[in-house]
Amino acid sequence: ISAALAYMHGRLTENPSLERIAEQCGLSPSRFVEAFKEQMGITPHAYITNLKIDSAKILLKNPENSVTDVAMQLNFSSGNHFSEVFKRYTGCTPSQYRGRE
């Protein structure tokens, strides 16, 4: 799993496929998800999303980065999708988060 974690951290903006991540561990995708969840307590997808949200929080501290810029930098499909995911994970929109900082 440590190889998968390193791979995910290094390719955060690429949206690596589950198959590609599992390959790093020498496991099938289904076995990888099972092992990952067992060791980490969450799914690989949720882990990657958490990483992206943590990165977004850092990027949002720079007022020169618009919410859309942050969404695109982290490879979200749109600014709206990014805002929805950010709110689901943090309880506030990216703009609200920025206003608190």
PDB file of C-alpha atoms in Angstrom:
ATOM      1  CA  ILE A   1       0.000   0.000   0.000  1.00  0.00           C
ATOM      2  CA  SER A   2       2.922   2.351   0.636  1.00  0.00           C
ATOM      3  CA  ALA A   3       3.833   2.148  -3.067  1.00  0.00           C
ATOM      4  CA  ALA A   4       0.269   3.120  -3.957  1.00  0.00           C
ATOM      5  CA  LEU A   5       0.331   6.045  -1.528  1.00  0.00           C
ATOM      6  CA  ALA A   6       3.559   7.367  -3.023  1.00  0.00           C
ATOM      7  CA  TYR A   7       2.116   6.963  -6.508  1.00  0.00           C
ATOM      8  CA  MET A   8      -1.095   8.811  -5.559  1.00  0.00           C
ATOM      9  CA  HIS A   9       0.762  11.666  -3.886  1.00  0.00           C
ATOM     10  CA  GLY A  10       3.057  12.062  -6.885  1.00  0.00           C
ATOM     11  CA  ARG A  11       0.258  12.118  -9.421  1.00  0.00           C
ATOM     12  CA  LEU A  12      -2.466  13.998  -7.632  1.00  0.00           C
ATOM     13  CA  THR A  13      -3.250  16.290 -10.559  1.00  0.00           C
ATOM     14  CA  GLU A  14      -3.381  13.435 -13.075  1.00  0.00           C
ATOM     15  CA  ASN A  15      -6.386  11.500 -11.713  1.00  0.00           C
ATOM     16  CA  PRO A  16      -4.609   8.139 -11.904  1.00  0.00           C
ATOM     17  CA  SER A  17      -6.854   5.176 -12.650  1.00  0.00           C
ATOM     18  CA  LEU A  18      -7.571   2.539 -10.051  1.00  0.00           C
ATOM     19  CA  GLU A  19      -5.988  -0.045 -12.354  1.00  0.00           C
ATOM     20  CA  ARG A  20      -2.767   1.962 -12.589  1.00  0.00           C
ATOM     21  CA  ILE A  21      -2.594   2.466  -8.822  1.00  0.00           C
ATOM     22  CA  ALA A  22      -3.295  -1.223  -8.123  1.00  0.00           C
ATOM     23  CA  GLU A  23      -0.557  -2.119 -10.594  1.00  0.00           C
ATOM     24  CA  GLN A  24       1.949  -0.282  -8.366  1.00  0.00           C
ATOM     25  CA  CYS A  25       1.168  -2.809  -5.623  1.00  0.00           C
ATOM     26  CA  GLY A  26       1.045  -5.837  -7.871  1.00  0.00           C
ATOM     27  CA  LEU A  27      -2.616  -6.382  -7.039  1.00  0.00           C
ATOM     28  CA  SER A  28      -5.826  -6.642  -9.010  1.00  0.00           C
ATOM     29  CA  PRO A  29      -8.008  -3.538  -8.708  1.00  0.00           C
ATOM     30  CA  SER A  30     -10.581  -5.314  -6.550  1.00  0.00           C
ATOM     31  CA  ARG A  31      -7.957  -6.799  -4.215  1.00  0.00           C
ATOM     32  CA  PHE A  32      -6.206  -3.435  -4.033  1.00  0.00           C
ATOM     33  CA  VAL A  33      -9.398  -1.619  -2.979  1.00  0.00           C
ATOM     34  CA  GLU A  34     -10.009  -4.273  -0.334  1.00  0.00           C
ATOM     35  CA  ALA A  35      -6.427  -4.072   1.019  1.00  0.00           C
ATOM     36  CA  PHE A  36      -6.375  -0.272   0.878  1.00  0.00           C
ATOM     37  CA  LYS A  37      -9.636   0.073   2.751  1.00  0.00           C
ATOM     38  CA  GLU A  38      -8.492  -2.482   5.317  1.00  0.00           C
ATOM     39  CA  GLN A  39      -5.242  -0.595   5.997  1.00  0.00           C
ATOM     40  CA  MET A  40      -6.356   3.003   5.522  1.00  0.00           C
ATOM     41  CA  GLY A  41      -9.986   2.868   6.638  1.00  0.00           C
ATOM     42  CA  ILE A  42     -11.267   4.601   3.477  1.00  0.00           C
ATOM     43  CA  THR A  43     -11.434   3.842  -0.226  1.00  0.00           C
ATOM     44  CA  PRO A  44      -8.655   4.913  -2.585  1.00  0.00           C
ATOM     45  CA  HIS A  45     -11.045   7.372  -4.235  1.00  0.00           C
ATOM     46  CA  ALA A  46     -11.885   9.014  -0.903  1.00  0.00           C
ATOM     47  CA  TYR A  47      -8.183   9.164  -0.039  1.00  0.00           C
ATOM     48  CA  ILE A  48      -7.348  10.929  -3.309  1.00  0.00           C
ATOM     49  CA  THR A  49     -10.251  13.329  -2.830  1.00  0.00           C
ATOM     50  CA  ASN A  50      -9.011  14.141   0.677  1.00  0.00           C
ATOM     51  CA  LEU A  51      -5.554  14.856  -0.743  1.00  0.00           C
ATOM     52  CA  LYS A  52      -7.068  17.147  -3.358  1.00  0.00           C
ATOM     53  CA  ILE A  53      -9.136  19.022  -0.777  1.00  0.00           C
ATOM     54  CA  ASP A  54      -6.063  19.479   1.431  1.00  0.00           C
ATOM     55  CA  SER A  55      -4.156  20.829  -1.594  1.00  0.00           C
ATOM     56  CA  ALA A  56      -7.088  23.071  -2.488  1.00  0.00           C
ATOM     57  CA  LYS A  57      -7.059  24.611   0.989  1.00  0.00           C
ATOM     58  CA  ILE A  58      -3.426  25.576   0.493  1.00  0.00           C
ATOM     59  CA  LEU A  59      -4.034  26.933  -3.022  1.00  0.00           C
ATOM     60  CA  LEU A  60      -7.061  28.944  -1.877  1.00  0.00           C
ATOM     61  CA  LYS A  61      -4.903  30.848   0.597  1.00  0.00           C
ATOM     62  CA  ASN A  62      -3.351  32.638  -2.367  1.00  0.00           C
ATOM     63  CA  PRO A  63      -5.886  35.280  -3.488  1.00  0.00           C
ATOM     64  CA  GLU A  64      -4.418  35.181  -7.004  1.00  0.00           C
ATOM     65  CA  ASN A  65      -5.819  31.653  -7.454  1.00  0.00           C
ATOM     66  CA  SER A  66      -9.473  31.779  -8.448  1.00  0.00           C
ATOM     67  CA  VAL A  67     -11.732  28.910  -7.407  1.00  0.00           C
ATOM     68  CA  THR A  68     -11.851  27.824 -11.055  1.00  0.00           C
ATOM     69  CA  ASP A  69      -8.045  27.938 -11.282  1.00  0.00           C
ATOM     70  CA  VAL A  70      -7.771  25.713  -8.221  1.00  0.00           C
ATOM     71  CA  ALA A  71     -10.348  23.312  -9.658  1.00  0.00           C
ATOM     72  CA  MET A  72      -8.427  23.052 -12.923  1.00  0.00           C
ATOM     73  CA  GLN A  73      -5.048  22.690 -11.193  1.00  0.00           C
ATOM     74  CA  LEU A  74      -6.398  19.722  -9.244  1.00  0.00           C
ATOM     75  CA  ASN A  75      -8.049  18.206 -12.330  1.00  0.00           C
ATOM     76  CA  PHE A  76     -11.680  18.545 -11.300  1.00  0.00           C
ATOM     77  CA  SER A  77     -14.094  18.427 -14.239  1.00  0.00           C
ATOM     78  CA  SER A  78     -15.437  21.924 -13.509  1.00  0.00           C
ATOM     79  CA  GLY A  79     -15.468  24.696 -10.958  1.00  0.00           C
ATOM     80  CA  ASN A  80     -18.986  23.706  -9.927  1.00  0.00           C
ATOM     81  CA  HIS A  81     -18.003  20.082  -9.371  1.00  0.00           C
ATOM     82  CA  PHE A  82     -14.998  21.190  -7.334  1.00  0.00           C
ATOM     83  CA  SER A  83     -17.206  23.469  -5.205  1.00  0.00           C
ATOM     84  CA  GLU A  84     -19.679  20.635  -4.569  1.00  0.00           C
ATOM     85  CA  VAL A  85     -16.945  18.207  -3.537  1.00  0.00           C
ATOM     86  CA  PHE A  86     -15.171  20.832  -1.429  1.00  0.00           C
ATOM     87  CA  LYS A  87     -18.398  21.621   0.414  1.00  0.00           C
ATOM     88  CA  ARG A  88     -19.172  17.934   0.968  1.00  0.00           C
ATOM     89  CA  TYR A  89     -15.726  17.386   2.530  1.00  0.00           C
ATOM     90  CA  THR A  90     -15.365  20.649   4.479  1.00  0.00           C
ATOM     91  CA  GLY A  91     -18.886  21.889   5.142  1.00  0.00           C
ATOM     92  CA  CYS A  92     -18.302  25.164   3.293  1.00  0.00           C
ATOM     93  CA  THR A  93     -17.741  26.352  -0.253  1.00  0.00           C
ATOM     94  CA  PRO A  94     -14.257  27.292  -1.455  1.00  0.00           C
ATOM     95  CA  SER A  95     -15.245  30.983  -1.356  1.00  0.00           C
ATOM     96  CA  GLN A  96     -16.541  30.651   2.210  1.00  0.00           C
ATOM     97  CA  TYR A  97     -13.329  28.848   3.186  1.00  0.00           C
ATOM     98  CA  ARG A  98     -11.248  31.604   1.647  1.00  0.00           C
ATOM     99  CA  GLY A  99     -13.249  34.217   3.574  1.00  0.00           C
ATOM    100  CA  ARG A 100     -12.460  32.506   6.866  1.00  0.00           C
ATOM    101  CA  GLU A 101      -8.717  32.509   6.316  1.00  0.00           C
TER     102      GLU A 101
END
